[in-house]
Amino acid sequence: MARPKSPLLTTGLIAHAALELIDSGEPFGVNALARRLGVRPSSLYNHVSGREEIIELVRGLISRSYDFTSADVHALPWPEAIEEYLRLERRMYTEHPNLLPLIATLTVTDDTAIAAYDGLATMLVRAGFPDDDVLVVMQLLDAFALGAGLDYAAPGDIWRPLGETAHLGRLLETAAPGRERSDRAFELGIRVLVSALQDMLTERTQGAAARTAD
Amino acid sequence: MARPKSPLLTTGLIAHAALELIDSGEPFGVNALARRLGVRPSSLYNHVSGREEIIELVRGLISRSYDFTSADVHALPWPEAIEEYLRLERRMYTEHPNLLPLIATLTVTDDTAIAAYDGLATMLVRAGFPDDDVLVVMQLLDAFALGAGLDYAAPGDIWRPLGETAHLGRLLETAAPGRERSDRAFELGIRVLVSALQDMLTERTQGAAARTAD
DNA sequence: ACCTGAACACCGTTCAAGT
DNA sequence: ACCTGAACACCGTTCAAGT
């Protein structure tokens, strides 16, 4: 059974199995993935260059399963469109919490994922942000979504004080569970960020109007 | 040389060497660390429970080297104190970019790190945030600092479009380098978040005052 | 073209043996 | 108490051999 008549593997099958493995909670790895696929680890290298490309394939698979470039979203007024976008990104992370630590440190190259970010860039350009600011704002929004996702993915709790504290220990004892707090923190952040972006833009426009009026 | 008269290792030495290894850019690992310490990997297990405890030791070492509980900071008006705190956290991450991916998914238990977060909690309590909101706000701020740090630590660039894009490709070509953008995104975020916290608090107070006046 | 098998240089962790 | 050495079950990747 050296070479099967029809290939056992495709990048699609690899990506699916990889996502399954990641969502299962078991540690992700090339060997573990090969086991799941009923194949030898070396076989995978006929289809991908290695571990990182597999993870990038998973980013693509999952990006395709959330509708980041929906026409409905782009038809919304931009502040709402951005809100929808961030909520979708957040949902992607919370529904696949183990994926985030794997993709967070990897350059985004997958086409679908790039298209999603390109859609966000388009929203901001159309909203009227100057070119110099678009990537900065995107980086801010992405940092927020990423950080919020990591918070959510955190095991049990983010903080576990072992000794005395002035307030932290008490607050943790009486507080809502971590994920509920994570939801509230996200809602707070989204409100704050979007309204700050609106301010940025009206300040700009008013400033320009004032200068024109001079 | 089975048992030396004076121990070759201490948790302090382990933490220092681990931070050196991390900052060197080589992949972090127990075996690589043991090599650096001139010792067998199994020797480390006389002092720590394993890889995760070593990383938590590094968190402690580095937290001690940034003055998170400085009296000066706590003497500032709370919005400035929070700004200083976030700047310090960010500086810690940018000065040790390889550390962040290691600690981001680990529960914080180290005393000094907990003390830093406890200091932040104290700032918020003193500022007048109700108990129910303190952890939520902390989680928001921490998510932001974490995400911003990851952005900064990203290899080369965050996005690398391989095909056509509506705007993203063009923006990336003309834009300032990634780390400069990361700085601007952080500055923007810090301004937005702190002013939003001020709004939260004055709304509350005004609301309370209005209700009292009724 | 695509899978296997063997090989390589790694991991993190355990544990008996030695002083 | 604290280090070594051997062992274990893993990693990710390369490459010649087979069809």
Coordinates of C-alpha atoms (C1' of nucleotides) in Angstrom, one line a residue:
Chain A
M1 CA 0.0 0.0 0.0
A2 CA 2.8 2.4 -0.9
R3 CA 0.8 4.7 -3.2
P4 CA -3.0 4.4 -3.1
K5 CA -4.9 4.8 -6.5
S6 CA -6.8 7.7 -5.0
P7 CA -5.0 9.8 -2.4
L8 CA -5.8 9.2 1.2
L9 CA -5.1 12.8 2.1
T10 CA -6.0 16.3 0.9
T11 CA -5.4 19.6 2.5
G12 CA -9.1 19.8 3.2
L13 CA -9.1 16.5 5.1
I14 CA -6.0 17.5 7.0
A15 CA -7.6 20.8 8.0
H16 CA -10.8 19.2 9.2
A17 CA -9.0 16.6 11.2
A18 CA -6.7 19.2 12.7
L19 CA -9.7 21.3 13.8
E20 CA -11.3 18.2 15.3
L21 CA -8.1 17.5 17.2
I22 CA -7.8 21.1 18.4
D23 CA -11.5 21.2 19.5
S24 CA -11.1 17.8 21.3
G25 CA -8.8 19.5 23.9
E26 CA -6.0 17.1 23.3
P27 CA -2.6 18.8 22.6
F28 CA -2.2 19.7 18.9
G29 CA 0.7 18.0 17.0
V30 CA 1.6 16.6 13.7
N31 CA 2.0 13.1 15.0
A32 CA -1.3 13.2 16.9
L33 CA -3.0 14.5 13.8
A34 CA -1.5 11.7 11.6
R35 CA -2.8 9.1 14.1
R36 CA -6.3 10.6 13.8
L37 CA -6.0 10.4 10.0
G38 CA -4.9 6.8 10.1
V39 CA -1.7 7.7 8.4
R40 CA 2.0 8.1 9.1
P41 CA 3.3 11.5 10.1
S42 CA 5.6 11.6 7.1
S43 CA 2.6 11.3 4.7
L44 CA 1.4 14.7 5.7
Y45 CA 4.5 16.2 4.2
N46 CA 3.3 15.3 0.7
H47 CA 0.6 17.9 1.2
V48 CA 1.8 20.6 3.5
S49 CA 5.2 22.1 4.4
G50 CA 4.8 21.4 8.1
R51 CA 3.0 22.2 11.4
E52 CA 2.6 25.9 10.7
E53 CA 1.0 25.5 7.4
I54 CA -1.5 23.0 8.9
I55 CA -2.4 25.6 11.5
E56 CA -2.8 28.2 8.8
L57 CA -5.1 25.8 6.9
V58 CA -7.2 25.5 10.0
R59 CA -7.4 29.3 10.2
G60 CA -8.7 29.2 6.6
L61 CA -11.3 26.4 7.3
I62 CA -12.7 28.2 10.3
S63 CA -12.7 31.6 8.6
R64 CA -14.8 30.1 5.9
S65 CA -17.3 28.8 8.4
Y66 CA -18.0 32.3 9.8
D67 CA -19.5 34.8 7.3
F68 CA -17.1 37.7 7.7
T69 CA -17.8 39.2 4.3
S70 CA -21.6 39.0 4.5
A71 CA -23.2 41.6 2.3
D72 CA -25.7 42.3 5.1
V73 CA -23.0 43.4 7.4
H74 CA -21.4 45.7 4.8
A75 CA -24.8 47.2 4.3
L76 CA -25.0 48.4 7.9
P77 CA -23.8 51.8 9.0
W78 CA -20.1 51.4 9.7
P79 CA -20.2 51.5 13.5
E80 CA -22.7 48.6 13.6
A81 CA -20.8 46.8 10.9
I82 CA -17.6 47.0 13.0
E83 CA -19.5 45.8 16.0
E84 CA -20.9 42.8 14.0
Y85 CA -17.4 42.0 12.8
L86 CA -15.9 42.0 16.2
R87 CA -18.7 39.9 17.7
L88 CA -18.2 37.4 14.9
E89 CA -14.4 37.3 15.5
R90 CA -15.1 36.9 19.2
R91 CA -17.6 34.1 18.6
M92 CA -15.1 32.3 16.5
Y93 CA -12.6 32.4 19.3
T94 CA -15.0 31.4 22.1
E95 CA -16.4 28.5 20.1
H96 CA -12.9 27.2 19.4
P97 CA -11.0 28.4 22.5
N98 CA -8.0 26.1 21.9
L99 CA -7.4 27.4 18.4
L100 CA -6.4 30.9 19.6
P101 CA -3.1 30.2 21.2
L102 CA -2.1 28.4 18.0
I103 CA -2.9 31.1 15.5
A104 CA -2.2 34.1 17.7
T105 CA 1.6 34.2 17.0
L106 CA 1.3 33.3 13.3
T107 CA 1.3 35.7 10.4
V108 CA -2.1 35.6 8.6
T109 CA -1.7 34.5 5.0
D110 CA -4.8 32.4 4.4
D111 CA -6.9 33.9 1.7
T112 CA -10.3 33.8 3.4
A113 CA -8.8 35.2 6.6
I114 CA -7.1 37.9 4.7
A115 CA -10.4 38.7 2.9
A116 CA -12.0 39.1 6.3
Y117 CA -9.5 41.6 7.4
D118 CA -9.7 43.3 4.0
G119 CA -13.4 43.6 4.6
L120 CA -12.7 45.4 7.9
A121 CA -10.2 47.7 6.2
T122 CA -12.9 48.5 3.6
M123 CA -15.4 49.4 6.3
L124 CA -12.9 51.8 7.9
V125 CA -11.9 53.4 4.6
R126 CA -15.5 53.9 3.6
A127 CA -16.2 55.3 7.1
G128 CA -13.7 58.0 6.2
F129 CA -10.7 57.1 8.2
P130 CA -7.5 58.4 6.6
D131 CA -5.1 55.8 5.2
D132 CA -2.6 56.4 7.9
D133 CA -5.1 55.5 10.6
V134 CA -6.8 52.4 9.1
L135 CA -4.2 49.8 10.0
V136 CA -3.6 51.3 13.4
V137 CA -7.3 51.1 14.2
M138 CA -7.4 47.5 12.8
Q139 CA -4.5 46.6 15.0
L140 CA -6.3 48.1 18.0
L141 CA -9.5 46.2 17.3
D142 CA -7.6 43.0 16.6
A143 CA -5.6 43.3 19.8
F144 CA -8.8 43.7 21.7
A145 CA -10.5 40.7 20.1
L146 CA -7.4 38.6 20.6
G147 CA -6.9 39.6 24.2
A148 CA -10.6 39.0 24.9
G149 CA -10.4 35.6 23.3
L150 CA -7.4 34.6 25.3
D151 CA -9.1 35.7 28.5
Y152 CA -12.0 33.5 27.6
A153 CA -9.7 30.6 26.8
A154 CA -7.9 30.9 30.0
P155 CA -7.9 27.7 32.1
G156 CA -10.3 28.0 35.1
D157 CA -9.3 31.5 36.1
I158 CA -6.8 34.1 35.1
W159 CA -5.7 34.9 38.6
R160 CA -5.2 32.6 41.6
P161 CA -3.9 34.4 44.6
L162 CA -2.1 32.1 47.0
G163 CA -1.5 34.6 49.8
E164 CA -3.2 37.7 51.2
T165 CA -4.4 40.5 48.9
A166 CA -5.9 43.9 49.5
H167 CA -8.9 43.4 47.2
L168 CA -8.2 40.8 44.5
G169 CA -8.9 37.7 46.6
R170 CA -12.2 39.0 47.9
L171 CA -13.4 40.2 44.5
L172 CA -12.7 36.8 43.0
E173 CA -14.6 35.0 45.7
T174 CA -17.8 37.0 45.2
A175 CA -17.5 37.6 41.5
A176 CA -19.4 36.0 38.6
P177 CA -17.5 33.1 36.9
G178 CA -14.6 34.0 34.6
R179 CA -16.4 33.5 31.3
E180 CA -19.4 35.6 32.3
R181 CA -17.0 38.3 33.3
S182 CA -15.2 37.8 30.0
D183 CA -18.5 38.4 28.2
R184 CA -19.1 41.6 30.2
A185 CA -15.6 42.8 29.6
F186 CA -16.0 42.2 25.9
E187 CA -19.3 44.1 25.8
L188 CA -17.8 47.0 27.6
G189 CA -14.8 47.1 25.3
I190 CA -16.8 46.9 22.1
R191 CA -19.0 49.8 23.3
V192 CA -16.1 51.9 24.3
L193 CA -14.0 51.3 21.2
V194 CA -16.7 51.9 18.7
S195 CA -17.9 55.1 20.3
A196 CA -14.3 56.2 20.5
L197 CA -13.9 55.6 16.7
Q198 CA -17.0 57.7 16.1
D199 CA -15.5 60.5 18.1
M200 CA -12.3 60.3 16.2
L201 CA -14.2 60.7 13.0
T202 CA -16.5 63.5 14.0
E203 CA -13.5 65.4 15.5
R204 CA -11.7 65.1 12.2
T205 CA -14.7 66.1 10.2
Q206 CA -15.5 69.0 12.5
G207 CA -11.9 70.0 12.5
A208 CA -11.8 70.0 8.7
A209 CA -15.1 71.9 8.6
A210 CA -13.7 74.5 10.9
R211 CA -10.6 74.9 8.9
T212 CA -12.7 75.2 5.7
A213 CA -14.9 77.8 7.3
D214 CA -11.8 80.0 8.2
Chain B
M1 CA 29.4 14.2 41.6
A2 CA 26.1 12.8 42.6
R3 CA 25.2 15.3 45.2
P4 CA 27.3 18.5 45.4
K5 CA 28.0 19.9 48.9
S6 CA 26.4 23.2 47.9
P7 CA 23.4 22.9 45.5
L8 CA 24.1 23.7 41.9
L9 CA 20.6 25.0 41.4
T10 CA 18.0 27.2 43.0
T11 CA 14.7 28.5 41.7
G12 CA 16.4 31.8 41.3
L13 CA 19.1 30.5 39.1
I14 CA 16.6 28.5 37.1
A15 CA 14.4 31.6 36.6
H16 CA 17.3 33.7 35.5
A17 CA 18.6 31.2 33.0
A18 CA 15.1 30.6 31.7
L19 CA 14.6 34.3 31.1
E20 CA 17.9 34.4 29.3
L21 CA 16.9 31.5 27.1
I22 CA 13.6 33.1 26.3
D23 CA 15.2 36.5 25.5
S24 CA 17.8 34.8 23.3
G25 CA 15.1 33.9 20.8
E26 CA 15.8 30.2 20.9
P27 CA 12.8 28.0 21.6
F28 CA 12.1 27.6 25.3
G29 CA 12.2 24.1 26.8
V30 CA 13.2 22.2 29.9
N31 CA 16.0 20.4 28.1
A32 CA 17.4 23.5 26.5
L33 CA 17.3 25.2 29.8
A34 CA 19.2 22.4 31.5
R35 CA 21.9 22.6 28.9
R36 CA 22.3 26.3 29.6
L37 CA 22.6 25.5 33.3
G38 CA 25.2 22.8 32.7
V39 CA 23.0 20.3 34.3
R40 CA 20.8 17.3 33.4
P41 CA 17.1 17.9 32.7
S42 CA 16.1 15.6 35.5
S43 CA 18.0 17.7 38.0
L44 CA 15.5 20.5 37.6
Y45 CA 12.8 18.4 39.0
N46 CA 14.4 18.6 42.4
H47 CA 13.5 22.3 42.4
V48 CA 10.4 22.7 40.3
S49 CA 7.4 20.6 39.4
G50 CA 7.9 21.1 35.7
R51 CA 7.8 23.4 32.7
E52 CA 4.8 25.4 33.8
E53 CA 6.2 26.2 37.2
I54 CA 9.4 27.4 35.5
I55 CA 7.5 29.8 33.3
E56 CA 5.6 31.0 36.4
L57 CA 8.9 31.6 38.1
V58 CA 10.0 33.7 35.1
R59 CA 6.8 35.7 35.4
G60 CA 7.8 36.4 39.0
L61 CA 11.3 37.4 38.2
I62 CA 10.3 39.8 35.5
S63 CA 7.4 41.2 37.6
R64 CA 9.9 42.0 40.3
S65 CA 12.0 43.9 37.8
Y66 CA 9.3 46.3 36.9
D67 CA 8.0 48.5 39.7
F68 CA 4.3 47.8 39.5
T69 CA 3.5 48.7 43.1
S70 CA 5.5 51.9 43.2
A71 CA 4.2 54.4 45.8
D72 CA 4.6 57.2 43.2
V73 CA 2.1 55.6 40.9
H74 CA -0.4 55.0 43.6
A75 CA -0.1 58.7 44.6
L76 CA -1.3 59.8 41.1
P77 CA -4.9 60.5 40.3
W78 CA -6.4 57.2 39.3
P79 CA -6.7 57.8 35.6
E80 CA -3.0 58.6 35.4
A81 CA -2.1 55.7 37.7
I82 CA -3.9 53.3 35.4
E83 CA -2.2 54.7 32.4
E84 CA 1.2 54.3 34.1
Y85 CA 0.3 50.7 35.0
L86 CA -0.7 49.8 31.5
R87 CA 2.4 51.5 30.0
L88 CA 4.6 49.5 32.4
E89 CA 2.8 46.2 31.5
R90 CA 3.2 47.0 27.8
R91 CA 6.9 47.9 28.3
M92 CA 7.4 44.6 30.1
Y93 CA 6.0 42.7 27.1
T94 CA 7.8 44.7 24.4
E95 CA 11.1 44.3 26.2
H96 CA 10.6 40.6 26.4
P97 CA 8.4 39.8 23.4
N98 CA 9.1 36.0 23.5
L99 CA 7.8 35.8 27.0
L100 CA 4.2 36.7 26.2
P101 CA 3.2 33.6 24.3
L102 CA 4.5 31.5 27.1
I103 CA 2.6 33.2 30.0
A104 CA -0.5 34.3 28.2
T105 CA -2.3 31.0 28.7
L106 CA -1.2 30.3 32.2
T107 CA -3.1 31.2 35.4
V108 CA -1.2 33.9 37.3
T109 CA -0.2 32.5 40.7
D110 CA 3.2 34.2 41.3
D111 CA 3.0 36.5 44.4
T112 CA 4.7 39.5 42.8
A113 CA 2.5 39.3 39.7
I114 CA -0.6 38.9 41.8
A115 CA 0.5 41.9 43.9
A116 CA 0.7 43.9 40.7
Y117 CA -2.9 43.0 39.7
D118 CA -4.0 43.5 43.3
G119 CA -2.5 47.0 43.0
L120 CA -4.6 47.6 39.9
A121 CA -7.7 46.3 41.7
T122 CA -6.9 48.7 44.5
M123 CA -6.7 51.7 42.1
L124 CA -10.1 50.8 40.7
V125 CA -11.8 50.3 44.1
R126 CA -10.4 53.6 45.3
A127 CA -11.5 55.3 42.1
G128 CA -15.0 54.3 43.1
F129 CA -15.8 51.5 40.8
P130 CA -18.4 49.1 42.4
D131 CA -17.1 45.7 43.3
D132 CA -19.1 44.1 40.5
D133 CA -17.2 46.1 37.9
V134 CA -13.7 45.9 39.1
L135 CA -12.8 42.5 37.8
V136 CA -14.6 43.2 34.5
V137 CA -12.6 46.4 34.0
M138 CA -9.4 44.6 34.9
Q139 CA -10.1 41.9 32.4
L140 CA -10.8 44.5 29.7
L141 CA -7.5 46.3 30.5
D142 CA -5.6 43.1 30.7
A143 CA -7.0 41.8 27.4
F144 CA -6.0 45.0 25.8
A145 CA -2.4 45.0 27.1
L146 CA -2.1 41.3 26.2
G147 CA -3.4 41.7 22.7
A148 CA -1.2 44.8 22.1
G149 CA 1.8 42.8 23.4
L150 CA 1.0 39.9 21.0
D151 CA 0.7 42.4 18.1
Y152 CA 4.1 43.7 19.0
A153 CA 5.6 40.3 19.3
A154 CA 4.2 39.2 16.0
P155 CA 6.9 38.0 13.6
G156 CA 7.5 40.4 10.8
D157 CA 4.0 41.4 10.1
I158 CA 0.5 40.4 11.3
W159 CA -1.0 40.2 7.8
R160 CA 0.7 39.0 4.5
P161 CA -1.9 39.0 1.6
L162 CA -0.8 36.7 -1.1
G163 CA -3.5 37.6 -3.6
E164 CA -5.5 40.7 -4.5
T165 CA -7.2 42.8 -1.9
A166 CA -9.5 45.8 -2.0
H167 CA -7.4 47.9 0.4
L168 CA -5.3 45.9 2.8
G169 CA -2.4 45.3 0.4
R170 CA -2.0 48.9 -0.5
L171 CA -2.3 50.0 3.1
L172 CA 0.4 47.6 4.1
E173 CA 2.8 48.8 1.4
T174 CA 2.6 52.5 2.3
A175 CA 2.2 52.1 6.1
A176 CA 4.7 52.6 8.8
P177 CA 6.4 49.4 10.0
G178 CA 4.5 47.1 12.2
R179 CA 6.0 48.0 15.5
E180 CA 5.5 51.7 15.0
R181 CA 1.8 51.0 14.2
S182 CA 1.7 48.8 17.3
D183 CA 2.9 51.8 19.4
R184 CA 0.2 54.1 17.9
A185 CA -2.5 51.5 18.4
F186 CA -1.5 51.2 22.0
E187 CA -1.5 54.9 22.5
L188 CA -4.9 55.2 20.9
G189 CA -6.2 52.3 23.0
I190 CA -4.9 53.6 26.3
R191 CA -6.5 57.1 25.6
V192 CA -9.8 55.6 24.7
L193 CA -10.0 53.1 27.5
V194 CA -9.0 55.5 30.3
S195 CA -11.4 58.2 29.1
A196 CA -14.2 55.6 28.9
L197 CA -13.5 54.6 32.4
Q198 CA -13.8 58.2 33.5
D199 CA -17.1 58.5 31.7
M200 CA -18.4 55.3 33.4
L201 CA -17.6 56.8 36.8
T202 CA -19.0 60.2 36.2
E203 CA -22.2 58.8 34.7
R204 CA -22.6 56.7 37.8
T205 CA -21.9 59.5 40.2
Q206 CA -24.2 61.9 38.3
G207 CA -26.9 59.2 38.1
A208 CA -26.6 58.7 41.9
A209 CA -26.6 62.4 42.5
A210 CA -29.7 62.8 40.3
R211 CA -31.5 60.0 42.1
T212 CA -30.6 61.6 45.5
A213 CA -31.9 64.9 44.3
D214 CA -35.2 63.4 43.4
Chain C
dA1 C1' 2.3 11.4 -7.2
dC2 C1' 1.8 9.7 -2.7
dC3 C1' 2.4 6.5 1.0
dT4 C1' 5.7 3.8 4.2
dG5 C1' 9.5 2.9 7.3
dA6 C1' 13.6 4.1 9.3
dA7 C1' 16.2 7.6 11.1
dC8 C1' 17.4 12.0 13.5
dA9 C1' 17.6 15.4 16.9
dC10 C1' 14.7 16.8 19.8
dC11 C1' 10.7 17.2 23.7
dG12 C1' 8.9 16.7 29.2
dT13 C1' 8.8 13.6 33.0
dT14 C1' 9.8 9.6 36.1
dC15 C1' 12.5 7.0 39.0
dA16 C1' 16.2 4.1 40.9
dA17 C1' 21.0 4.7 42.2
dG18 C1' 24.6 7.3 44.2
dT19 C1' 26.6 10.4 47.7
Chain D
dA1 C1' 19.0 16.8 50.0
dC2 C1' 20.3 16.9 45.3
dC3 C1' 22.5 15.3 41.1
dT4 C1' 23.1 11.6 37.5
dG5 C1' 21.8 8.1 34.0
dA6 C1' 18.7 5.3 31.9
dA7 C1' 14.2 5.0 30.4
dC8 C1' 9.6 6.3 28.5
dA9 C1' 6.4 8.1 25.4
dC10 C1' 6.3 11.6 22.9
dC11 C1' 7.7 15.7 19.3
dG12 C1' 8.6 17.7 14.0
dT13 C1' 11.0 16.8 9.9
dT14 C1' 13.9 14.4 6.2
dC15 C1' 14.6 11.1 2.9
dA16 C1' 15.3 6.7 0.5
dA17 C1' 12.3 3.0 -1.0
dG18 C1' 8.2 1.3 -3.0
dT19 C1' 4.2 1.4 -6.3

